[in-house]
Amino acid sequence: MHSALRPKPAVKIPSSLIPPSVSYLKKPSINQNEHHEKSTINGKQYNSKVALNENNNHHHHDHDHIKSNNLTTEKCTWSLGLINSKGKYLTAETFGFKINATGVCLKKKQTWTIIFNSQNDCVYLQSALNNYLSTDKYGRLKCDGHDMVDDCRFQLEYNQKGQWAFKSLTYGMYLGGDVDQLHCFSKAPEWWSPHLALHPQINLKHVLRKRYAKINNDEIHIDNIIPWGSEAILTVEYFDGQYCVRSCNGLYFHKDGKLIAKKTNDTFFTIELFKGYLTFKDCDHCYLTAIGPLGIMTTRNKIAGRDEQFLLEESKQQICLIAPNGKLVSTKQGVDLSANQCEKDNSSTFQLEYDDHLELYHIRTYNNKYWKLEGNGVQATADKRSIETGFYIQATDNGRVTFQASNGKYIIPHATGHMRAIGDQSNSIETLFLLKFVNRPFGVFKCEFGYVAYRNKQSRTLECNKSIFTLFTLEQPNDDSNNDGIICLKGVDGMYWEISSDSNISVSGREPSKFAIELCTSHSRIVLKGPNGMYLRAEQNGSIQASCQNSRQATQWEF
């Protein structure tokens, strides 16, 4: 989940830097009108007025320090929904800060942030309105306060099915109830199923080893220092209170460490929190871990410890760029970025990292350096993110983008291929680079209303307000002629996305239809353009139609 589902701390931005319009998505200072004045790119202005967070922001899990009751505590956060025994989600209503258990699917009002307090080994429940759930000694619940008081503290307990119970640390009673009769006055645990509210394509990090998982033949090894390429992408699928883990080739992870073709009882896991980190428990109640020098992922121990702690991190988009001269941009010849390669390899693959504070992208290389403006040249030399490593990426059409550096100039390849930030015009052909995504063999599309999936089991029509997503294969078209950012989207049964007569999207094409993916200016989101030249727009009722002429009005998808 692009990070829209987890509340961010407010960032004070000078009024001169606030974009003229703000997106409806829940993000601080989102520029959605696809334009930027040059003054907002000016390095000195940013440097003097905006503090840059140089650390990566993890999408679904944060380490931070917060003040609670005058004590500084570590903050570990997870965004999820909580489903009671009647199958209804805990919901925080906008009106009157009421809470109930009436939600039928996981949307914004059903999304809660679990904040771990390491001092008391307890958690806080924060609603999407940034209020904390609290109870009094009579078991009456409130969710209207912004402060982490003692009455907000809950201890987690787990049952054999992987369900969670929330016990008030202050009063010793359990959170429970149904519909609008919720309370915290149960003497026995009442159980809730956790439904992670994250975009399901993630990088899995082993906390103790500080290494990432990646596919290796028919196993998953946790030995990547940087999660690079599609081999490092795992898909976490939710099914009725349990989770499956799939590799980039579509296979399911088996508890014994192998990858298999179909879901079985041995591919299902439940999740728990241990010291604020996530653990996975199999059907035999053994926890997922990594063993040996290769870090082979398997389940082993029946007690969770440091070896069983994991982070789920947002899988950032990785791209390759084809310059106007037809060559790949690469660092193969050293630190200089040059457009002079024909063969794709790690040196021509780059990771996009969006910066909420500066509203710019930072671009990481395979050897863990960032693009940086050095004089008028662009080099891969930076160890940390700074204003000089920030680039404003503007999409133009069919996957082509321009890069504006912190000096306000656009990147143009020199005759030698070296990248120079010297261009004044964004619409000049020499500033246009073709951007292709290289670590998305499958696509999961998510908007503010939910996931893209089939309307129902009998229908071929797609809707955008589903709790459970559908995976689609991203194919490059067979013909190589002029495939600027073009992909074809295929369902598991081999049928392709196409536009039906009513402009809806149907997975019923026997032949591939060509869709274009365009990167948005902000938040690593994309827009999709149909083969009719119209952009896809999602509505709250679930409909997706290729009916939008302008990319600015099109739906921005987490991808």
JSON list of N, CA, C and O in Angstrom, two decimals, residues 349-401:
[
{"chain": "A", "resi": 349, "resn": "THR", "atom": "N", "xyz": [19.84, -0.85, -14.99]},
{"chain": "A", "resi": 349, "resn": "THR", "atom": "CA", "xyz": [18.60, -0.93, -14.21]},
{"chain": "A", "resi": 349, "resn": "THR", "atom": "C", "xyz": [18.69, 0.06, -13.05]},
{"chain": "A", "resi": 349, "resn": "THR", "atom": "O", "xyz": [19.70, 0.11, -12.35]},
{"chain": "A", "resi": 350, "resn": "PHE", "atom": "N", "xyz": [17.62, 0.82, -12.86]},
{"chain": "A", "resi": 350, "resn": "PHE", "atom": "CA", "xyz": [17.60, 1.86, -11.82]},
{"chain": "A", "resi": 350, "resn": "PHE", "atom": "C", "xyz": [16.31, 1.76, -11.01]},
{"chain": "A", "resi": 350, "resn": "PHE", "atom": "O", "xyz": [15.27, 1.36, -11.52]},
{"chain": "A", "resi": 351, "resn": "GLN", "atom": "N", "xyz": [16.41, 2.14, -9.74]},
{"chain": "A", "resi": 351, "resn": "GLN", "atom": "CA", "xyz": [15.26, 2.09, -8.84]},
{"chain": "A", "resi": 351, "resn": "GLN", "atom": "C", "xyz": [14.73, 3.49, -8.56]},
{"chain": "A", "resi": 351, "resn": "GLN", "atom": "O", "xyz": [15.50, 4.39, -8.21]},
{"chain": "A", "resi": 352, "resn": "LEU", "atom": "N", "xyz": [13.41, 3.66, -8.70]},
{"chain": "A", "resi": 352, "resn": "LEU", "atom": "CA", "xyz": [12.76, 4.95, -8.43]},
{"chain": "A", "resi": 352, "resn": "LEU", "atom": "C", "xyz": [12.33, 5.00, -6.97]},
{"chain": "A", "resi": 352, "resn": "LEU", "atom": "O", "xyz": [11.63, 4.11, -6.49]},
{"chain": "A", "resi": 353, "resn": "GLU", "atom": "N", "xyz": [12.75, 6.05, -6.27]},
{"chain": "A", "resi": 353, "resn": "GLU", "atom": "CA", "xyz": [12.37, 6.23, -4.87]},
{"chain": "A", "resi": 353, "resn": "GLU", "atom": "C", "xyz": [11.78, 7.62, -4.70]},
{"chain": "A", "resi": 353, "resn": "GLU", "atom": "O", "xyz": [12.49, 8.62, -4.78]},
{"chain": "A", "resi": 354, "resn": "TYR", "atom": "N", "xyz": [10.47, 7.65, -4.46]},
{"chain": "A", "resi": 354, "resn": "TYR", "atom": "CA", "xyz": [9.80, 8.95, -4.37]},
{"chain": "A", "resi": 354, "resn": "TYR", "atom": "C", "xyz": [10.01, 9.56, -3.00]},
{"chain": "A", "resi": 354, "resn": "TYR", "atom": "O", "xyz": [9.99, 8.88, -1.97]},
{"chain": "A", "resi": 355, "resn": "ASP", "atom": "N", "xyz": [10.21, 10.87, -2.98]},
{"chain": "A", "resi": 355, "resn": "ASP", "atom": "CA", "xyz": [10.45, 11.62, -1.75]},
{"chain": "A", "resi": 355, "resn": "ASP", "atom": "C", "xyz": [9.23, 12.49, -1.47]},
{"chain": "A", "resi": 355, "resn": "ASP", "atom": "O", "xyz": [8.93, 13.43, -2.21]},
{"chain": "A", "resi": 356, "resn": "ASP", "atom": "N", "xyz": [8.51, 12.16, -0.38]},
{"chain": "A", "resi": 356, "resn": "ASP", "atom": "CA", "xyz": [7.30, 12.91, -0.02]},
{"chain": "A", "resi": 356, "resn": "ASP", "atom": "C", "xyz": [7.60, 14.37, 0.28]},
{"chain": "A", "resi": 356, "resn": "ASP", "atom": "O", "xyz": [6.77, 15.24, 0.01]},
{"chain": "A", "resi": 357, "resn": "HIS", "atom": "N", "xyz": [8.74, 14.63, 0.87]},
{"chain": "A", "resi": 357, "resn": "HIS", "atom": "CA", "xyz": [9.03, 15.98, 1.35]},
{"chain": "A", "resi": 357, "resn": "HIS", "atom": "C", "xyz": [9.37, 16.92, 0.19]},
{"chain": "A", "resi": 357, "resn": "HIS", "atom": "O", "xyz": [8.91, 18.06, 0.15]},
{"chain": "A", "resi": 358, "resn": "LEU", "atom": "N", "xyz": [10.17, 16.44, -0.75]},
{"chain": "A", "resi": 358, "resn": "LEU", "atom": "CA", "xyz": [10.57, 17.28, -1.87]},
{"chain": "A", "resi": 358, "resn": "LEU", "atom": "C", "xyz": [9.69, 17.11, -3.09]},
{"chain": "A", "resi": 358, "resn": "LEU", "atom": "O", "xyz": [9.79, 17.89, -4.04]},
{"chain": "A", "resi": 359, "resn": "GLU", "atom": "N", "xyz": [8.84, 16.06, -3.08]},
{"chain": "A", "resi": 359, "resn": "GLU", "atom": "CA", "xyz": [7.99, 15.75, -4.24]},
{"chain": "A", "resi": 359, "resn": "GLU", "atom": "C", "xyz": [8.84, 15.53, -5.49]},
{"chain": "A", "resi": 359, "resn": "GLU", "atom": "O", "xyz": [8.55, 16.01, -6.57]},
{"chain": "A", "resi": 360, "resn": "LEU", "atom": "N", "xyz": [9.92, 14.79, -5.29]},
{"chain": "A", "resi": 360, "resn": "LEU", "atom": "CA", "xyz": [10.84, 14.45, -6.37]},
{"chain": "A", "resi": 360, "resn": "LEU", "atom": "C", "xyz": [11.20, 12.98, -6.27]},
{"chain": "A", "resi": 360, "resn": "LEU", "atom": "O", "xyz": [10.95, 12.33, -5.25]},
{"chain": "A", "resi": 361, "resn": "TYR", "atom": "N", "xyz": [11.80, 12.47, -7.32]},
{"chain": "A", "resi": 361, "resn": "TYR", "atom": "CA", "xyz": [12.31, 11.10, -7.31]},
{"chain": "A", "resi": 361, "resn": "TYR", "atom": "C", "xyz": [13.82, 11.11, -7.07]},
{"chain": "A", "resi": 361, "resn": "TYR", "atom": "O", "xyz": [14.53, 11.97, -7.57]},
{"chain": "A", "resi": 362, "resn": "HIS", "atom": "N", "xyz": [14.28, 10.13, -6.30]},
{"chain": "A", "resi": 362, "resn": "HIS", "atom": "CA", "xyz": [15.70, 9.81, -6.22]},
{"chain": "A", "resi": 362, "resn": "HIS", "atom": "C", "xyz": [15.88, 8.50, -6.97]},
{"chain": "A", "resi": 362, "resn": "HIS", "atom": "O", "xyz": [15.02, 7.62, -6.93]},
{"chain": "A", "resi": 363, "resn": "ILE", "atom": "N", "xyz": [17.01, 8.36, -7.64]},
{"chain": "A", "resi": 363, "resn": "ILE", "atom": "CA", "xyz": [17.20, 7.22, -8.55]},
{"chain": "A", "resi": 363, "resn": "ILE", "atom": "C", "xyz": [18.45, 6.46, -8.11]},
{"chain": "A", "resi": 363, "resn": "ILE", "atom": "O", "xyz": [19.57, 6.98, -8.15]},
{"chain": "A", "resi": 364, "resn": "ARG", "atom": "N", "xyz": [18.23, 5.21, -7.68]},
{"chain": "A", "resi": 364, "resn": "ARG", "atom": "CA", "xyz": [19.30, 4.39, -7.11]},
{"chain": "A", "resi": 364, "resn": "ARG", "atom": "C", "xyz": [19.84, 3.41, -8.15]},
{"chain": "A", "resi": 364, "resn": "ARG", "atom": "O", "xyz": [19.10, 2.90, -8.99]},
{"chain": "A", "resi": 365, "resn": "THR", "atom": "N", "xyz": [21.15, 3.16, -8.08]},
{"chain": "A", "resi": 365, "resn": "THR", "atom": "CA", "xyz": [21.77, 2.20, -8.99]},
{"chain": "A", "resi": 365, "resn": "THR", "atom": "C", "xyz": [21.95, 0.86, -8.28]},
{"chain": "A", "resi": 365, "resn": "THR", "atom": "O", "xyz": [21.80, 0.74, -7.06]},
{"chain": "A", "resi": 366, "resn": "TYR", "atom": "N", "xyz": [22.32, -0.14, -9.07]},
{"chain": "A", "resi": 366, "resn": "TYR", "atom": "CA", "xyz": [22.49, -1.48, -8.55]},
{"chain": "A", "resi": 366, "resn": "TYR", "atom": "C", "xyz": [23.57, -1.57, -7.47]},
{"chain": "A", "resi": 366, "resn": "TYR", "atom": "O", "xyz": [23.46, -2.36, -6.54]},
{"chain": "A", "resi": 367, "resn": "ASN", "atom": "N", "xyz": [24.60, -0.73, -7.58]},
{"chain": "A", "resi": 367, "resn": "ASN", "atom": "CA", "xyz": [25.67, -0.77, -6.56]},
{"chain": "A", "resi": 367, "resn": "ASN", "atom": "C", "xyz": [25.43, 0.23, -5.43]},
{"chain": "A", "resi": 367, "resn": "ASN", "atom": "O", "xyz": [26.35, 0.67, -4.76]},
{"chain": "A", "resi": 368, "resn": "ASN", "atom": "N", "xyz": [24.13, 0.56, -5.25]},
{"chain": "A", "resi": 368, "resn": "ASN", "atom": "CA", "xyz": [23.69, 1.32, -4.06]},
{"chain": "A", "resi": 368, "resn": "ASN", "atom": "C", "xyz": [24.17, 2.77, -4.04]},
{"chain": "A", "resi": 368, "resn": "ASN", "atom": "O", "xyz": [24.41, 3.34, -2.98]},
{"chain": "A", "resi": 369, "resn": "LYS", "atom": "N", "xyz": [24.29, 3.37, -5.20]},
{"chain": "A", "resi": 369, "resn": "LYS", "atom": "CA", "xyz": [24.58, 4.80, -5.30]},
{"chain": "A", "resi": 369, "resn": "LYS", "atom": "C", "xyz": [23.37, 5.50, -5.91]},
{"chain": "A", "resi": 369, "resn": "LYS", "atom": "O", "xyz": [22.53, 4.89, -6.58]},
{"chain": "A", "resi": 370, "resn": "TYR", "atom": "N", "xyz": [23.29, 6.80, -5.68]},
{"chain": "A", "resi": 370, "resn": "TYR", "atom": "CA", "xyz": [22.21, 7.60, -6.25]},
{"chain": "A", "resi": 370, "resn": "TYR", "atom": "C", "xyz": [22.74, 8.48, -7.39]},
{"chain": "A", "resi": 370, "resn": "TYR", "atom": "O", "xyz": [23.88, 8.93, -7.35]},
{"chain": "A", "resi": 371, "resn": "TRP", "atom": "N", "xyz": [21.87, 8.70, -8.39]},
{"chain": "A", "resi": 371, "resn": "TRP", "atom": "CA", "xyz": [22.17, 9.73, -9.39]},
{"chain": "A", "resi": 371, "resn": "TRP", "atom": "C", "xyz": [22.36, 11.05, -8.66]},
{"chain": "A", "resi": 371, "resn": "TRP", "atom": "O", "xyz": [21.60, 11.39, -7.74]},
{"chain": "A", "resi": 372, "resn": "LYS", "atom": "N", "xyz": [23.34, 11.83, -9.12]},
{"chain": "A", "resi": 372, "resn": "LYS", "atom": "CA", "xyz": [23.58, 13.13, -8.49]},
{"chain": "A", "resi": 372, "resn": "LYS", "atom": "C", "xyz": [24.04, 14.13, -9.54]},
{"chain": "A", "resi": 372, "resn": "LYS", "atom": "O", "xyz": [24.80, 13.78, -10.44]},
{"chain": "A", "resi": 373, "resn": "LEU", "atom": "N", "xyz": [23.56, 15.34, -9.41]},
{"chain": "A", "resi": 373, "resn": "LEU", "atom": "CA", "xyz": [24.00, 16.43, -10.28]},
{"chain": "A", "resi": 373, "resn": "LEU", "atom": "C", "xyz": [25.38, 16.88, -9.82]},
{"chain": "A", "resi": 373, "resn": "LEU", "atom": "O", "xyz": [25.56, 17.35, -8.70]},
{"chain": "A", "resi": 374, "resn": "GLU", "atom": "N", "xyz": [26.37, 16.72, -10.70]},
{"chain": "A", "resi": 374, "resn": "GLU", "atom": "CA", "xyz": [27.75, 17.16, -10.41]},
{"chain": "A", "resi": 374, "resn": "GLU", "atom": "C", "xyz": [28.12, 18.17, -11.49]},
{"chain": "A", "resi": 374, "resn": "GLU", "atom": "O", "xyz": [28.39, 17.79, -12.63]},
{"chain": "A", "resi": 375, "resn": "GLY", "atom": "N", "xyz": [28.10, 19.46, -11.12]},
{"chain": "A", "resi": 375, "resn": "GLY", "atom": "CA", "xyz": [28.24, 20.50, -12.15]},
{"chain": "A", "resi": 375, "resn": "GLY", "atom": "C", "xyz": [27.01, 20.43, -13.04]},
{"chain": "A", "resi": 375, "resn": "GLY", "atom": "O", "xyz": [25.89, 20.55, -12.57]},
{"chain": "A", "resi": 376, "resn": "ASN", "atom": "N", "xyz": [27.22, 20.24, -14.36]},
{"chain": "A", "resi": 376, "resn": "ASN", "atom": "CA", "xyz": [26.09, 20.02, -15.27]},
{"chain": "A", "resi": 376, "resn": "ASN", "atom": "C", "xyz": [25.92, 18.55, -15.63]},
{"chain": "A", "resi": 376, "resn": "ASN", "atom": "O", "xyz": [25.00, 18.18, -16.37]},
{"chain": "A", "resi": 377, "resn": "GLY", "atom": "N", "xyz": [26.83, 17.70, -15.15]},
{"chain": "A", "resi": 377, "resn": "GLY", "atom": "CA", "xyz": [26.75, 16.29, -15.46]},
{"chain": "A", "resi": 377, "resn": "GLY", "atom": "C", "xyz": [25.98, 15.51, -14.42]},
{"chain": "A", "resi": 377, "resn": "GLY", "atom": "O", "xyz": [25.76, 15.99, -13.29]},
{"chain": "A", "resi": 378, "resn": "VAL", "atom": "N", "xyz": [25.55, 14.31, -14.79]},
{"chain": "A", "resi": 378, "resn": "VAL", "atom": "CA", "xyz": [24.83, 13.44, -13.85]},
{"chain": "A", "resi": 378, "resn": "VAL", "atom": "C", "xyz": [25.69, 12.20, -13.64]},
{"chain": "A", "resi": 378, "resn": "VAL", "atom": "O", "xyz": [26.05, 11.50, -14.59]},
{"chain": "A", "resi": 379, "resn": "GLN", "atom": "N", "xyz": [26.03, 11.94, -12.37]},
{"chain": "A", "resi": 379, "resn": "GLN", "atom": "CA", "xyz": [26.87, 10.80, -12.03]},
{"chain": "A", "resi": 379, "resn": "GLN", "atom": "C", "xyz": [26.21, 9.97, -10.92]},
{"chain": "A", "resi": 379, "resn": "GLN", "atom": "O", "xyz": [25.42, 10.49, -10.14]},
{"chain": "A", "resi": 380, "resn": "ALA", "atom": "N", "xyz": [26.57, 8.70, -10.88]},
{"chain": "A", "resi": 380, "resn": "ALA", "atom": "CA", "xyz": [26.07, 7.81, -9.83]},
{"chain": "A", "resi": 380, "resn": "ALA", "atom": "C", "xyz": [27.10, 7.74, -8.73]},
{"chain": "A", "resi": 380, "resn": "ALA", "atom": "O", "xyz": [27.87, 6.79, -8.63]},
{"chain": "A", "resi": 381, "resn": "THR", "atom": "N", "xyz": [27.14, 8.79, -7.89]},
{"chain": "A", "resi": 381, "resn": "THR", "atom": "CA", "xyz": [28.19, 8.91, -6.88]},
{"chain": "A", "resi": 381, "resn": "THR", "atom": "C", "xyz": [27.66, 9.10, -5.46]},
{"chain": "A", "resi": 381, "resn": "THR", "atom": "O", "xyz": [28.43, 8.98, -4.51]},
{"chain": "A", "resi": 382, "resn": "ALA", "atom": "N", "xyz": [26.38, 9.39, -5.29]},
{"chain": "A", "resi": 382, "resn": "ALA", "atom": "CA", "xyz": [25.88, 9.80, -3.97]},
{"chain": "A", "resi": 382, "resn": "ALA", "atom": "C", "xyz": [25.56, 8.59, -3.10]},
{"chain": "A", "resi": 382, "resn": "ALA", "atom": "O", "xyz": [24.96, 7.62, -3.56]},
{"chain": "A", "resi": 383, "resn": "ASP", "atom": "N", "xyz": [25.99, 8.65, -1.84]},
{"chain": "A", "resi": 383, "resn": "ASP", "atom": "CA", "xyz": [25.65, 7.61, -0.87]},
{"chain": "A", "resi": 383, "resn": "ASP", "atom": "C", "xyz": [24.32, 7.90, -0.18]},
{"chain": "A", "resi": 383, "resn": "ASP", "atom": "O", "xyz": [23.67, 6.98, 0.30]},
{"chain": "A", "resi": 384, "resn": "LYS", "atom": "N", "xyz": [23.96, 9.19, -0.12]},
{"chain": "A", "resi": 384, "resn": "LYS", "atom": "CA", "xyz": [22.73, 9.58, 0.57]},
{"chain": "A", "resi": 384, "resn": "LYS", "atom": "C", "xyz": [21.88, 10.46, -0.34]},
{"chain": "A", "resi": 384, "resn": "LYS", "atom": "O", "xyz": [22.38, 11.06, -1.29]},
{"chain": "A", "resi": 385, "resn": "ARG", "atom": "N", "xyz": [20.61, 10.54, 0.02]},
{"chain": "A", "resi": 385, "resn": "ARG", "atom": "CA", "xyz": [19.70, 11.38, -0.73]},
{"chain": "A", "resi": 385, "resn": "ARG", "atom": "C", "xyz": [19.85, 12.84, -0.31]},
{"chain": "A", "resi": 385, "resn": "ARG", "atom": "O", "xyz": [19.99, 13.13, 0.87]},
{"chain": "A", "resi": 386, "resn": "SER", "atom": "N", "xyz": [19.84, 13.74, -1.27]},
{"chain": "A", "resi": 386, "resn": "SER", "atom": "CA", "xyz": [19.97, 15.17, -1.00]},
{"chain": "A", "resi": 386, "resn": "SER", "atom": "C", "xyz": [19.24, 15.90, -2.12]},
{"chain": "A", "resi": 386, "resn": "SER", "atom": "O", "xyz": [18.66, 15.28, -3.02]},
{"chain": "A", "resi": 387, "resn": "ILE", "atom": "N", "xyz": [19.25, 17.22, -2.09]},
{"chain": "A", "resi": 387, "resn": "ILE", "atom": "CA", "xyz": [18.59, 17.98, -3.14]},
{"chain": "A", "resi": 387, "resn": "ILE", "atom": "C", "xyz": [19.24, 17.70, -4.49]},
{"chain": "A", "resi": 387, "resn": "ILE", "atom": "O", "xyz": [18.57, 17.63, -5.53]},
{"chain": "A", "resi": 388, "resn": "GLU", "atom": "N", "xyz": [20.56, 17.48, -4.51]},
{"chain": "A", "resi": 388, "resn": "GLU", "atom": "CA", "xyz": [21.26, 17.23, -5.77]},
{"chain": "A", "resi": 388, "resn": "GLU", "atom": "C", "xyz": [20.93, 15.86, -6.36]},
{"chain": "A", "resi": 388, "resn": "GLU", "atom": "O", "xyz": [21.19, 15.61, -7.52]},
{"chain": "A", "resi": 389, "resn": "THR", "atom": "N", "xyz": [20.37, 14.96, -5.53]},
{"chain": "A", "resi": 389, "resn": "THR", "atom": "CA", "xyz": [19.99, 13.64, -6.04]},
{"chain": "A", "resi": 389, "resn": "THR", "atom": "C", "xyz": [18.51, 13.58, -6.42]},
{"chain": "A", "resi": 389, "resn": "THR", "atom": "O", "xyz": [18.02, 12.53, -6.82]},
{"chain": "A", "resi": 390, "resn": "GLY", "atom": "N", "xyz": [17.81, 14.70, -6.28]},
{"chain": "A", "resi": 390, "resn": "GLY", "atom": "CA", "xyz": [16.38, 14.74, -6.59]},
{"chain": "A", "resi": 390, "resn": "GLY", "atom": "C", "xyz": [16.14, 15.14, -8.04]},
{"chain": "A", "resi": 390, "resn": "GLY", "atom": "O", "xyz": [16.76, 16.08, -8.55]},
{"chain": "A", "resi": 391, "resn": "PHE", "atom": "N", "xyz": [15.24, 14.42, -8.70]},
{"chain": "A", "resi": 391, "resn": "PHE", "atom": "CA", "xyz": [14.88, 14.71, -10.09]},
{"chain": "A", "resi": 391, "resn": "PHE", "atom": "C", "xyz": [13.37, 14.72, -10.24]},
{"chain": "A", "resi": 391, "resn": "PHE", "atom": "O", "xyz": [12.67, 13.85, -9.71]},
{"chain": "A", "resi": 392, "resn": "TYR", "atom": "N", "xyz": [12.89, 15.73, -10.94]},
{"chain": "A", "resi": 392, "resn": "TYR", "atom": "CA", "xyz": [11.46, 15.83, -11.23]},
{"chain": "A", "resi": 392, "resn": "TYR", "atom": "C", "xyz": [11.22, 15.10, -12.55]},
{"chain": "A", "resi": 392, "resn": "TYR", "atom": "O", "xyz": [11.76, 15.47, -13.60]},
{"chain": "A", "resi": 393, "resn": "ILE", "atom": "N", "xyz": [10.43, 14.03, -12.48]},
{"chain": "A", "resi": 393, "resn": "ILE", "atom": "CA", "xyz": [10.15, 13.22, -13.67]},
{"chain": "A", "resi": 393, "resn": "ILE", "atom": "C", "xyz": [8.77, 13.58, -14.20]},
{"chain": "A", "resi": 393, "resn": "ILE", "atom": "O", "xyz": [7.78, 13.49, -13.50]},
{"chain": "A", "resi": 394, "resn": "GLN", "atom": "N", "xyz": [8.74, 14.01, -15.44]},
{"chain": "A", "resi": 394, "resn": "GLN", "atom": "CA", "xyz": [7.49, 14.42, -16.08]},
{"chain": "A", "resi": 394, "resn": "GLN", "atom": "C", "xyz": [7.17, 13.44, -17.20]},
{"chain": "A", "resi": 394, "resn": "GLN", "atom": "O", "xyz": [7.97, 13.25, -18.12]},
{"chain": "A", "resi": 395, "resn": "ALA", "atom": "N", "xyz": [6.01, 12.78, -17.10]},
{"chain": "A", "resi": 395, "resn": "ALA", "atom": "CA", "xyz": [5.57, 11.89, -18.17]},
{"chain": "A", "resi": 395, "resn": "ALA", "atom": "C", "xyz": [5.06, 12.72, -19.33]},
{"chain": "A", "resi": 395, "resn": "ALA", "atom": "O", "xyz": [4.43, 13.77, -19.15]},
{"chain": "A", "resi": 396, "resn": "THR", "atom": "N", "xyz": [5.32, 12.26, -20.55]},
{"chain": "A", "resi": 396, "resn": "THR", "atom": "CA", "xyz": [4.79, 12.96, -21.72]},
{"chain": "A", "resi": 396, "resn": "THR", "atom": "C", "xyz": [3.73, 12.09, -22.40]},
{"chain": "A", "resi": 396, "resn": "THR", "atom": "O", "xyz": [2.55, 12.35, -22.29]},
{"chain": "A", "resi": 397, "resn": "ASP", "atom": "N", "xyz": [4.15, 10.99, -23.05]},
{"chain": "A", "resi": 397, "resn": "ASP", "atom": "CA", "xyz": [3.16, 10.15, -23.72]},
{"chain": "A", "resi": 397, "resn": "ASP", "atom": "C", "xyz": [3.79, 8.79, -23.99]},
{"chain": "A", "resi": 397, "resn": "ASP", "atom": "O", "xyz": [4.98, 8.69, -24.29]},
{"chain": "A", "resi": 398, "resn": "ASN", "atom": "N", "xyz": [2.97, 7.76, -23.88]},
{"chain": "A", "resi": 398, "resn": "ASN", "atom": "CA", "xyz": [3.40, 6.39, -24.22]},
{"chain": "A", "resi": 398, "resn": "ASN", "atom": "C", "xyz": [4.73, 5.98, -23.60]},
{"chain": "A", "resi": 398, "resn": "ASN", "atom": "O", "xyz": [5.60, 5.43, -24.25]},
{"chain": "A", "resi": 399, "resn": "GLY", "atom": "N", "xyz": [4.87, 6.30, -22.31]},
{"chain": "A", "resi": 399, "resn": "GLY", "atom": "CA", "xyz": [6.04, 5.83, -21.59]},
{"chain": "A", "resi": 399, "resn": "GLY", "atom": "C", "xyz": [7.26, 6.72, -21.67]},
{"chain": "A", "resi": 399, "resn": "GLY", "atom": "O", "xyz": [8.30, 6.39, -21.10]},
{"chain": "A", "resi": 400, "resn": "ARG", "atom": "N", "xyz": [7.18, 7.83, -22.38]},
{"chain": "A", "resi": 400, "resn": "ARG", "atom": "CA", "xyz": [8.33, 8.73, -22.47]},
{"chain": "A", "resi": 400, "resn": "ARG", "atom": "C", "xyz": [8.27, 9.76, -21.34]},
{"chain": "A", "resi": 400, "resn": "ARG", "atom": "O", "xyz": [7.20, 10.23, -20.95]},
{"chain": "A", "resi": 401, "resn": "VAL", "atom": "N", "xyz": [9.46, 10.07, -20.80]},
{"chain": "A", "resi": 401, "resn": "VAL", "atom": "CA", "xyz": [9.56, 10.98, -19.66]},
{"chain": "A", "resi": 401, "resn": "VAL", "atom": "C", "xyz": [10.71, 11.94, -19.87]},
{"chain": "A", "resi": 401, "resn": "VAL", "atom": "O", "xyz": [11.63, 11.69, -20.66]}
]
